[in-house]
Amino acid sequence: MEEEKYGNHLKFEFGEGDETILILSHFDTVWEPGDLEFKIEGDRAYGPGILDMKGGLVQAIWAIKAIKELNIPFSKNIVYLFTSEEEISSPTSRYVIEEIAEDCDYALVTEPPVVRTIAES
Protein backbone atom coordinates (compact mmCIF):
# COMPACT_ATOMS: atom_id res chain seq x y z
CA MET A 1 0.00 0.00 0.00
CA GLU A 2 1.92 3.00 -1.26
CA GLU A 3 2.31 6.01 1.01
CA GLU A 4 4.79 8.43 -0.44
CA LYS A 5 5.31 10.89 2.41
CA TYR A 6 5.78 8.54 5.40
CA GLY A 7 6.64 5.20 3.81
CA ASN A 8 4.54 2.34 2.54
CA HIS A 9 2.14 0.30 4.63
CA LEU A 10 2.25 -3.46 4.14
CA LYS A 11 -0.76 -5.76 4.13
CA PHE A 12 -1.02 -9.47 3.59
CA GLU A 13 -3.91 -11.88 3.91
CA PHE A 14 -4.26 -15.62 4.24
CA GLY A 15 -6.61 -18.27 5.55
CA GLU A 16 -10.18 -19.26 4.96
CA GLY A 17 -13.21 -19.00 7.16
CA ASP A 18 -16.28 -17.04 8.11
CA GLU A 19 -14.43 -14.79 10.56
CA THR A 20 -11.48 -12.47 10.05
CA ILE A 21 -8.73 -11.47 12.45
CA LEU A 22 -6.87 -8.19 11.93
CA ILE A 23 -3.31 -8.23 13.26
CA LEU A 24 -1.88 -4.74 13.48
CA SER A 25 1.76 -3.72 13.89
CA HIS A 26 3.88 -0.68 13.10
CA PHE A 27 7.51 -0.66 12.09
CA ASP A 28 8.47 2.98 12.54
CA THR A 29 10.37 4.38 15.52
CA VAL A 30 10.60 7.73 17.27
CA TRP A 31 14.32 7.98 16.59
CA GLU A 32 15.88 9.44 13.48
CA PRO A 33 18.23 7.10 11.59
CA GLY A 34 21.64 7.17 13.24
CA ASP A 35 20.46 8.60 16.59
CA LEU A 36 20.75 5.28 18.41
CA GLU A 37 23.01 2.43 17.39
CA PHE A 38 21.69 -1.14 17.25
CA LYS A 39 23.82 -3.53 19.27
CA ILE A 40 23.67 -6.85 21.08
CA GLU A 41 25.46 -7.24 24.40
CA GLY A 42 25.20 -10.66 25.96
CA ASP A 43 21.57 -11.71 25.89
CA ARG A 44 20.19 -8.19 25.40
CA ALA A 45 19.50 -6.18 22.26
CA TYR A 46 19.61 -2.38 22.23
CA GLY A 47 18.41 -0.02 19.53
CA PRO A 48 15.59 2.12 18.15
CA GLY A 49 12.19 0.57 18.72
CA ILE A 50 13.60 -2.70 20.06
CA LEU A 51 11.02 -2.86 22.86
CA ASP A 52 8.17 -1.04 21.14
CA MET A 53 6.09 -3.10 18.71
CA LYS A 54 9.02 -5.01 17.16
CA GLY A 55 8.80 -7.95 19.59
CA GLY A 56 5.09 -8.43 19.01
CA LEU A 57 5.53 -7.96 15.28
CA VAL A 58 8.13 -10.75 15.13
CA GLN A 59 6.08 -13.04 17.40
CA ALA A 60 3.02 -12.67 15.18
CA ILE A 61 5.04 -13.39 12.03
CA TRP A 62 6.52 -16.54 13.58
CA ALA A 63 3.09 -17.68 14.83
CA ILE A 64 1.67 -17.34 11.32
CA LYS A 65 4.72 -19.09 9.88
CA ALA A 66 4.21 -21.99 12.30
CA ILE A 67 0.51 -22.28 11.43
CA LYS A 68 1.36 -22.47 7.73
CA GLU A 69 4.42 -24.73 7.90
CA LEU A 70 2.93 -27.18 10.41
CA ASN A 71 -0.38 -27.28 8.52
CA ILE A 72 -2.28 -26.43 11.69
CA PRO A 73 -6.02 -26.31 10.95
CA PHE A 74 -7.03 -22.67 11.17
CA SER A 75 -10.57 -21.65 10.23
CA LYS A 76 -10.15 -17.88 10.14
CA ASN A 77 -9.00 -15.30 7.64
CA ILE A 78 -6.02 -13.25 8.77
CA VAL A 79 -5.28 -9.73 7.59
CA TYR A 80 -1.87 -8.56 8.81
CA LEU A 81 -1.29 -4.82 8.46
CA PHE A 82 2.08 -3.17 9.10
CA THR A 83 1.96 0.63 9.25
CA SER A 84 4.79 3.09 8.75
CA GLU A 85 3.85 6.16 10.80
CA GLU A 86 2.23 5.23 14.12
CA GLU A 87 4.81 7.21 16.10
CA ILE A 88 3.56 10.43 14.52
CA SER A 89 -0.14 9.73 15.24
CA SER A 90 -0.93 7.69 12.11
CA PRO A 91 -1.80 10.54 9.72
CA THR A 92 -2.46 8.19 6.78
CA SER A 93 -2.77 4.71 8.29
CA ARG A 94 -5.61 5.57 10.66
CA TYR A 95 -8.07 5.63 7.77
CA VAL A 96 -6.61 2.44 6.30
CA ILE A 97 -6.89 0.68 9.68
CA GLU A 98 -10.49 1.84 10.19
CA GLU A 99 -11.52 0.71 6.72
CA ILE A 100 -9.95 -2.74 7.09
CA ALA A 101 -11.22 -3.15 10.68
CA GLU A 102 -14.84 -2.68 9.55
CA ASP A 103 -14.66 -6.07 7.83
CA CYS A 104 -12.91 -7.87 10.71
CA ASP A 105 -14.39 -9.77 13.64
CA TYR A 106 -11.33 -9.57 15.90
CA ALA A 107 -8.23 -7.41 16.20
CA LEU A 108 -4.85 -8.12 17.73
CA VAL A 109 -2.55 -5.14 18.18
CA THR A 110 1.00 -6.28 18.86
CA GLU A 111 1.96 -3.20 20.90
CA PRO A 112 3.41 -4.15 24.31
CA PRO A 113 2.30 -2.53 27.57
CA VAL A 114 4.02 0.66 28.65
CA VAL A 115 7.24 -0.08 30.46
CA ARG A 116 10.14 1.99 31.71
CA THR A 117 12.70 2.45 28.95
CA ILE A 118 16.03 4.17 28.90
CA ALA A 119 17.39 5.92 25.82
CA GLU A 120 21.10 6.53 25.66
CA SER A 121 22.78 7.88 22.58
CSV table of N, CA and C in Angstrom, one decimal:
chain,number,residue,atom,x,y,z
A,1,MET,N,0.9,-1.2,0.0
A,1,MET,CA,0.0,0.0,0.0
A,1,MET,C,0.9,1.2,0.0
A,2,GLU,N,1.0,1.9,-1.1
A,2,GLU,CA,1.9,3.0,-1.3
A,2,GLU,C,1.5,4.2,-0.4
A,3,GLU,N,2.5,4.8,0.2
A,3,GLU,CA,2.3,6.0,1.0
A,3,GLU,C,3.6,6.8,0.8
A,4,GLU,N,3.6,7.7,0.0
A,4,GLU,CA,4.8,8.4,-0.4
A,4,GLU,C,5.5,9.2,0.7
A,5,LYS,N,4.7,10.0,1.4
A,5,LYS,CA,5.3,10.9,2.4
A,5,LYS,C,6.0,10.2,3.6
A,6,TYR,N,5.3,9.2,4.2
A,6,TYR,CA,5.8,8.5,5.4
A,6,TYR,C,6.3,7.1,5.2
A,7,GLY,N,6.2,6.6,4.0
A,7,GLY,CA,6.6,5.2,3.8
A,7,GLY,C,5.4,4.3,3.6
A,8,ASN,N,5.6,3.2,2.9
A,8,ASN,CA,4.5,2.3,2.5
A,8,ASN,C,4.0,1.6,3.7
A,9,HIS,N,2.8,1.2,3.7
A,9,HIS,CA,2.1,0.3,4.6
A,9,HIS,C,2.1,-1.1,3.9
A,10,LEU,N,2.2,-2.1,4.7
A,10,LEU,CA,2.2,-3.5,4.1
A,10,LEU,C,1.0,-4.2,4.6
A,11,LYS,N,0.4,-5.0,3.7
A,11,LYS,CA,-0.8,-5.8,4.1
A,11,LYS,C,-0.7,-7.1,3.4
A,12,PHE,N,-0.9,-8.2,4.2
A,12,PHE,CA,-1.0,-9.5,3.6
A,12,PHE,C,-2.2,-10.2,4.2
A,13,GLU,N,-2.7,-11.1,3.5
A,13,GLU,CA,-3.9,-11.9,3.9
A,13,GLU,C,-3.7,-13.4,3.6
A,14,PHE,N,-4.2,-14.2,4.5
A,14,PHE,CA,-4.3,-15.6,4.2
A,14,PHE,C,-5.3,-16.3,5.1
A,15,GLY,N,-5.6,-17.5,4.8
A,15,GLY,CA,-6.6,-18.3,5.5
A,15,GLY,C,-8.0,-18.3,4.9
A,16,GLU,N,-8.8,-19.1,5.4
A,16,GLU,CA,-10.2,-19.3,5.0
A,16,GLU,C,-11.1,-19.4,6.2
A,17,GLY,N,-12.2,-18.8,6.1
A,17,GLY,CA,-13.2,-19.0,7.2
A,17,GLY,C,-14.2,-17.9,7.1
A,18,ASP,N,-15.2,-18.0,8.0
A,18,ASP,CA,-16.3,-17.0,8.1
A,18,ASP,C,-15.9,-15.8,8.9
A,19,GLU,N,-14.8,-15.9,9.7
A,19,GLU,CA,-14.4,-14.8,10.6
A,19,GLU,C,-13.0,-14.3,10.2
A,20,THR,N,-12.8,-13.1,10.4
A,20,THR,CA,-11.5,-12.5,10.1
A,20,THR,C,-10.8,-11.8,11.3
A,21,ILE,N,-9.5,-12.1,11.4
A,21,ILE,CA,-8.7,-11.5,12.4
A,21,ILE,C,-7.8,-10.4,11.8
A,22,LEU,N,-7.8,-9.2,12.3
A,22,LEU,CA,-6.9,-8.2,11.9
A,22,LEU,C,-5.7,-8.2,12.9
A,23,ILE,N,-4.5,-8.4,12.4
A,23,ILE,CA,-3.3,-8.2,13.3
A,23,ILE,C,-2.7,-6.9,12.8
A,24,LEU,N,-2.4,-6.1,13.8
A,24,LEU,CA,-1.9,-4.7,13.5
A,24,LEU,C,-0.5,-4.5,14.2
A,25,SER,N,0.4,-4.1,13.4
A,25,SER,CA,1.8,-3.7,13.9
A,25,SER,C,2.3,-2.5,13.2
A,26,HIS,N,3.2,-1.8,13.8
A,26,HIS,CA,3.9,-0.7,13.1
A,26,HIS,C,5.4,-0.9,13.1
A,27,PHE,N,6.1,-0.4,12.1
A,27,PHE,CA,7.5,-0.7,12.1
A,27,PHE,C,8.3,0.6,12.1
A,28,ASP,N,7.7,1.7,12.4
A,28,ASP,CA,8.5,3.0,12.5
A,28,ASP,C,8.9,3.2,14.0
A,29,THR,N,9.9,4.1,14.2
A,29,THR,CA,10.4,4.4,15.5
A,29,THR,C,10.4,5.9,15.7
A,30,VAL,N,10.5,6.3,16.9
A,30,VAL,CA,10.6,7.7,17.3
A,30,VAL,C,11.9,8.3,16.8
A,31,TRP,N,13.0,7.5,16.8
A,31,TRP,CA,14.3,8.0,16.6
A,31,TRP,C,14.6,8.2,15.1
A,32,GLU,N,15.4,9.2,14.8
A,32,GLU,CA,15.9,9.4,13.5
A,32,GLU,C,17.0,8.4,13.2
A,33,PRO,N,17.1,8.0,11.9
A,33,PRO,CA,18.2,7.1,11.6
A,33,PRO,C,19.6,7.6,12.1
A,34,GLY,N,20.3,6.8,12.7
A,34,GLY,CA,21.6,7.2,13.2
A,34,GLY,C,21.7,7.7,14.7
A,35,ASP,N,20.5,8.1,15.2
A,35,ASP,CA,20.5,8.6,16.6
A,35,ASP,C,20.9,7.6,17.6
A,36,LEU,N,20.4,6.4,17.5
A,36,LEU,CA,20.7,5.3,18.4
A,36,LEU,C,21.3,4.1,17.6
A,37,GLU,N,22.4,3.6,18.1
A,37,GLU,CA,23.0,2.4,17.4
A,37,GLU,C,22.4,1.1,17.8
A,38,PHE,N,22.1,0.2,16.9
A,38,PHE,CA,21.7,-1.1,17.3
A,38,PHE,C,22.9,-2.0,17.7
A,39,LYS,N,22.7,-2.7,18.8
A,39,LYS,CA,23.8,-3.5,19.3
A,39,LYS,C,23.3,-4.6,20.1
A,40,ILE,N,24.0,-5.7,20.2
A,40,ILE,CA,23.7,-6.8,21.1
A,40,ILE,C,24.8,-7.0,22.1
A,41,GLU,N,24.5,-7.0,23.3
A,41,GLU,CA,25.5,-7.2,24.4
A,41,GLU,C,25.0,-8.4,25.3
A,42,GLY,N,25.7,-9.5,25.2
A,42,GLY,CA,25.2,-10.7,26.0
A,42,GLY,C,23.9,-11.1,25.4
A,43,ASP,N,22.9,-11.2,26.3
A,43,ASP,CA,21.6,-11.7,25.9
A,43,ASP,C,20.6,-10.6,25.7
A,44,ARG,N,21.1,-9.4,25.6
A,44,ARG,CA,20.2,-8.2,25.4
A,44,ARG,C,20.5,-7.5,24.1
A,45,ALA,N,19.4,-7.0,23.5
A,45,ALA,CA,19.5,-6.2,22.3
A,45,ALA,C,19.1,-4.7,22.6
A,46,TYR,N,19.8,-3.8,22.0
A,46,TYR,CA,19.6,-2.4,22.2
A,46,TYR,C,19.5,-1.7,20.9
A,47,GLY,N,18.5,-0.8,20.8
A,47,GLY,CA,18.4,0.0,19.5
A,47,GLY,C,17.0,0.6,19.4
A,48,PRO,N,16.9,1.4,18.3
A,48,PRO,CA,15.6,2.1,18.2
A,48,PRO,C,14.4,1.2,18.0
A,49,GLY,N,13.4,1.3,18.8
A,49,GLY,CA,12.2,0.6,18.7
A,49,GLY,C,12.3,-0.9,19.1
A,50,ILE,N,13.4,-1.3,19.8
A,50,ILE,CA,13.6,-2.7,20.1
A,50,ILE,C,12.5,-3.2,21.0
A,51,LEU,N,12.0,-2.4,21.9
A,51,LEU,CA,11.0,-2.9,22.9
A,51,LEU,C,9.6,-2.6,22.3
A,52,ASP,N,9.5,-1.4,21.7
A,52,ASP,CA,8.2,-1.0,21.1
A,52,ASP,C,7.8,-2.0,20.0
A,53,MET,N,6.7,-2.4,19.8
A,53,MET,CA,6.1,-3.1,18.7
A,53,MET,C,6.9,-4.2,18.0
A,54,LYS,N,8.2,-4.1,18.0
A,54,LYS,CA,9.0,-5.0,17.2
A,54,LYS,C,8.9,-6.4,17.7
A,55,GLY,N,8.9,-6.6,19.0
A,55,GLY,CA,8.8,-7.9,19.6
A,55,GLY,C,7.5,-8.6,19.2
A,56,GLY,N,6.4,-7.9,19.4
A,56,GLY,CA,5.1,-8.4,19.0
A,56,GLY,C,5.0,-8.7,17.5
A,57,LEU,N,5.5,-7.8,16.7
A,57,LEU,CA,5.5,-8.0,15.3
A,57,LEU,C,6.2,-9.3,14.9
A,58,VAL,N,7.4,-9.5,15.4
A,58,VAL,CA,8.1,-10.8,15.1
A,58,VAL,C,7.4,-12.0,15.7
A,59,GLN,N,6.8,-11.9,16.9
A,59,GLN,CA,6.1,-13.0,17.4
A,59,GLN,C,4.9,-13.4,16.5
A,60,ALA,N,4.2,-12.4,16.0
A,60,ALA,CA,3.0,-12.7,15.2
A,60,ALA,C,3.5,-13.3,13.9
A,61,ILE,N,4.5,-12.8,13.3
A,61,ILE,CA,5.0,-13.4,12.0
A,61,ILE,C,5.4,-14.9,12.2
A,62,TRP,N,6.1,-15.2,13.3
A,62,TRP,CA,6.5,-16.5,13.6
A,62,TRP,C,5.3,-17.4,13.9
A,63,ALA,N,4.3,-16.9,14.6
A,63,ALA,CA,3.1,-17.7,14.8
A,63,ALA,C,2.4,-18.0,13.5
A,64,ILE,N,2.3,-17.1,12.6
A,64,ILE,CA,1.7,-17.3,11.3
A,64,ILE,C,2.5,-18.3,10.5
A,65,LYS,N,3.8,-18.2,10.6
A,65,LYS,CA,4.7,-19.1,9.9
A,65,LYS,C,4.5,-20.5,10.4
A,66,ALA,N,4.4,-20.7,11.7
A,66,ALA,CA,4.2,-22.0,12.3
A,66,ALA,C,2.9,-22.6,11.9
A,67,ILE,N,1.8,-21.8,11.9
A,67,ILE,CA,0.5,-22.3,11.4
A,67,ILE,C,0.6,-22.8,10.0
A,68,LYS,N,1.3,-22.1,9.1
A,68,LYS,CA,1.4,-22.5,7.7
A,68,LYS,C,2.2,-23.7,7.6
A,69,GLU,N,3.4,-23.7,8.1
A,69,GLU,CA,4.4,-24.7,7.9
A,69,GLU,C,4.0,-26.0,8.6
A,70,LEU,N,3.3,-26.0,9.7
A,70,LEU,CA,2.9,-27.2,10.4
A,70,LEU,C,1.5,-27.7,10.0
A,71,ASN,N,1.0,-26.9,9.0
A,71,ASN,CA,-0.4,-27.3,8.5
A,71,ASN,C,-1.4,-27.4,9.6
A,72,ILE,N,-1.3,-26.5,10.6
A,72,ILE,CA,-2.3,-26.4,11.7
A,72,ILE,C,-3.6,-26.0,11.2
A,73,PRO,N,-4.7,-26.7,11.4
A,73,PRO,CA,-6.0,-26.3,10.9
A,73,PRO,C,-6.4,-24.9,11.6
A,74,PHE,N,-6.7,-24.0,10.7
A,74,PHE,CA,-7.0,-22.7,11.2
A,74,PHE,C,-8.2,-22.2,10.3
A,75,SER,N,-9.3,-22.0,11.0
A,75,SER,CA,-10.6,-21.6,10.2
A,75,SER,C,-10.9,-20.2,10.2
A,76,LYS,N,-9.9,-19.3,10.2
A,76,LYS,CA,-10.2,-17.9,10.1
A,76,LYS,C,-9.3,-17.3,9.0
A,77,ASN,N,-9.8,-16.1,8.5
A,77,ASN,CA,-9.0,-15.3,7.6
A,77,ASN,C,-8.1,-14.4,8.5
A,78,ILE,N,-6.9,-14.2,8.1
A,78,ILE,CA,-6.0,-13.2,8.8
A,78,ILE,C,-5.6,-12.1,7.8
A,79,VAL,N,-5.8,-10.9,8.3
A,79,VAL,CA,-5.3,-9.7,7.6
A,79,VAL,C,-4.2,-9.2,8.5
A,80,TYR,N,-3.0,-9.1,8.0
A,80,TYR,CA,-1.9,-8.6,8.8
A,80,TYR,C,-1.5,-7.2,8.2
A,81,LEU,N,-1.6,-6.2,8.9
A,81,LEU,CA,-1.3,-4.8,8.5
A,81,LEU,C,-0.1,-4.3,9.2
A,82,PHE,N,0.9,-3.8,8.5
A,82,PHE,CA,2.1,-3.2,9.1
A,82,PHE,C,2.0,-1.7,8.7
A,83,THR,N,2.0,-0.8,9.6
A,83,THR,CA,2.0,0.6,9.3
A,83,THR,C,3.3,1.3,9.5
A,84,SER,N,3.5,2.4,8.8
A,84,SER,CA,4.8,3.1,8.8
A,84,SER,C,4.9,4.4,9.5
A,85,GLU,N,3.8,4.8,10.2
A,85,GLU,CA,3.8,6.2,10.8
A,85,GLU,C,3.0,6.3,12.1
A,86,GLU,N,3.0,5.2,12.9
A,86,GLU,CA,2.2,5.2,14.1
A,86,GLU,C,2.8,6.2,15.1
A,87,GLU,N,4.1,6.3,15.1
A,87,GLU,CA,4.8,7.2,16.1
A,87,GLU,C,4.5,8.7,15.9
A,88,ILE,N,3.9,9.0,14.8
A,88,ILE,CA,3.6,10.4,14.5
A,88,ILE,C,2.0,10.5,14.4
A,89,SER,N,1.3,9.7,15.1
A,89,SER,CA,-0.1,9.7,15.2
A,89,SER,C,-0.9,9.2,14.0
A,90,SER,N,-0.3,8.4,13.2
A,90,SER,CA,-0.9,7.7,12.1
A,90,SER,C,-1.7,8.6,11.2
A,91,PRO,N,-1.1,9.6,10.6
A,91,PRO,CA,-1.8,10.5,9.7
A,91,PRO,C,-2.4,9.9,8.5
A,92,THR,N,-1.8,8.8,7.9
A,92,THR,CA,-2.5,8.2,6.8
A,92,THR,C,-3.0,6.8,7.1
A,93,SER,N,-2.4,6.1,8.0
A,93,SER,CA,-2.8,4.7,8.3
A,93,SER,C,-4.0,4.6,9.1
A,94,ARG,N,-4.4,5.6,9.8
A,94,ARG,CA,-5.6,5.6,10.7
A,94,ARG,C,-6.8,5.2,9.8
A,95,TYR,N,-6.9,5.9,8.6
A,95,TYR,CA,-8.1,5.6,7.8
A,95,TYR,C,-8.0,4.2,7.2
A,96,VAL,N,-6.8,3.8,6.8
A,96,VAL,CA,-6.6,2.4,6.3
A,96,VAL,C,-7.0,1.4,7.3
A,97,ILE,N,-6.6,1.6,8.6
A,97,ILE,CA,-6.9,0.7,9.7
A,97,ILE,C,-8.4,0.6,9.9
A,98,GLU,N,-9.0,1.8,10.0
A,98,GLU,CA,-10.5,1.8,10.2
A,98,GLU,C,-11.3,1.1,9.1
A,99,GLU,N,-10.8,1.3,7.9
A,99,GLU,CA,-11.5,0.7,6.7
A,99,GLU,C,-11.4,-0.8,6.8
A,100,ILE,N,-10.2,-1.3,7.0
A,100,ILE,CA,-9.9,-2.7,7.1
A,100,ILE,C,-10.7,-3.3,8.3
A,101,ALA,N,-10.6,-2.6,9.4
A,101,ALA,CA,-11.2,-3.2,10.7
A,101,ALA,C,-12.7,-3.3,10.6
A,102,GLU,N,-13.4,-2.5,9.7
A,102,GLU,CA,-14.8,-2.7,9.6
A,102,GLU,C,-15.2,-4.1,9.1
A,103,ASP,N,-14.4,-4.7,8.4
A,103,ASP,CA,-14.7,-6.1,7.8
A,103,ASP,C,-14.1,-7.2,8.7
A,104,CYS,N,-13.6,-6.9,9.9
A,104,CYS,CA,-12.9,-7.9,10.7
A,104,CYS,C,-13.8,-8.1,12.0
A,105,ASP,N,-13.7,-9.4,12.4
A,105,ASP,CA,-14.4,-9.8,13.6
A,105,ASP,C,-13.6,-9.6,14.9
A,106,TYR,N,-12.2,-9.7,14.8
A,106,TYR,CA,-11.3,-9.6,15.9
A,106,TYR,C,-10.1,-8.7,15.5
A,107,ALA,N,-9.5,-8.2,16.5
A,107,ALA,CA,-8.2,-7.4,16.2
A,107,ALA,C,-7.2,-7.7,17.3
A,108,LEU,N,-6.0,-7.9,16.8
A,108,LEU,CA,-4.8,-8.1,17.7
A,108,LEU,C,-3.8,-7.1,17.4
A,109,VAL,N,-3.6,-6.2,18.4
A,109,VAL,CA,-2.5,-5.1,18.2
A,109,VAL,C,-1.3,-5.6,18.9
A,110,THR,N,-0.2,-5.7,18.3
A,110,THR,CA,1.0,-6.3,18.9
A,110,THR,C,1.8,-5.3,19.7
A,111,GLU,N,1.3,-4.2,20.1
A,111,GLU,CA,2.0,-3.2,20.9
A,111,GLU,C,2.1,-3.7,22.3
A,112,PRO,N,3.3,-3.7,22.9
A,112,PRO,CA,3.4,-4.1,24.3
A,112,PRO,C,2.9,-3.1,25.3
A,113,PRO,N,2.7,-3.5,26.6
A,113,PRO,CA,2.3,-2.5,27.6
A,113,PRO,C,3.4,-1.5,27.8
A,114,VAL,N,3.0,-0.4,28.4
A,114,VAL,CA,4.0,0.7,28.6
A,114,VAL,C,5.0,0.2,29.7
A,115,VAL,N,6.2,0.3,29.5
A,115,VAL,CA,7.2,-0.1,30.5
A,115,VAL,C,8.3,1.0,30.5
A,116,ARG,N,9.1,1.0,31.6
A,116,ARG,CA,10.1,2.0,31.7
A,116,ARG,C,11.3,1.7,30.7
A,117,THR,N,11.6,2.6,29.9
A,117,THR,CA,12.7,2.5,28.9
A,117,THR,C,13.7,3.5,29.2
A,118,ILE,N,14.9,3.2,28.8
A,118,ILE,CA,16.0,4.2,28.9
A,118,ILE,C,16.6,4.4,27.5
A,119,ALA,N,16.8,5.6,27.1
A,119,ALA,CA,17.4,5.9,25.8
A,119,ALA,C,18.7,6.6,26.1
A,120,GLU,N,19.8,6.0,25.6
A,120,GLU,CA,21.1,6.5,25.7
A,120,GLU,C,21.7,6.6,24.3
A,121,SER,N,22.2,7.8,23.9
A,121,SER,CA,22.8,7.9,22.6
A,121,SER,C,24.3,7.8,22.6
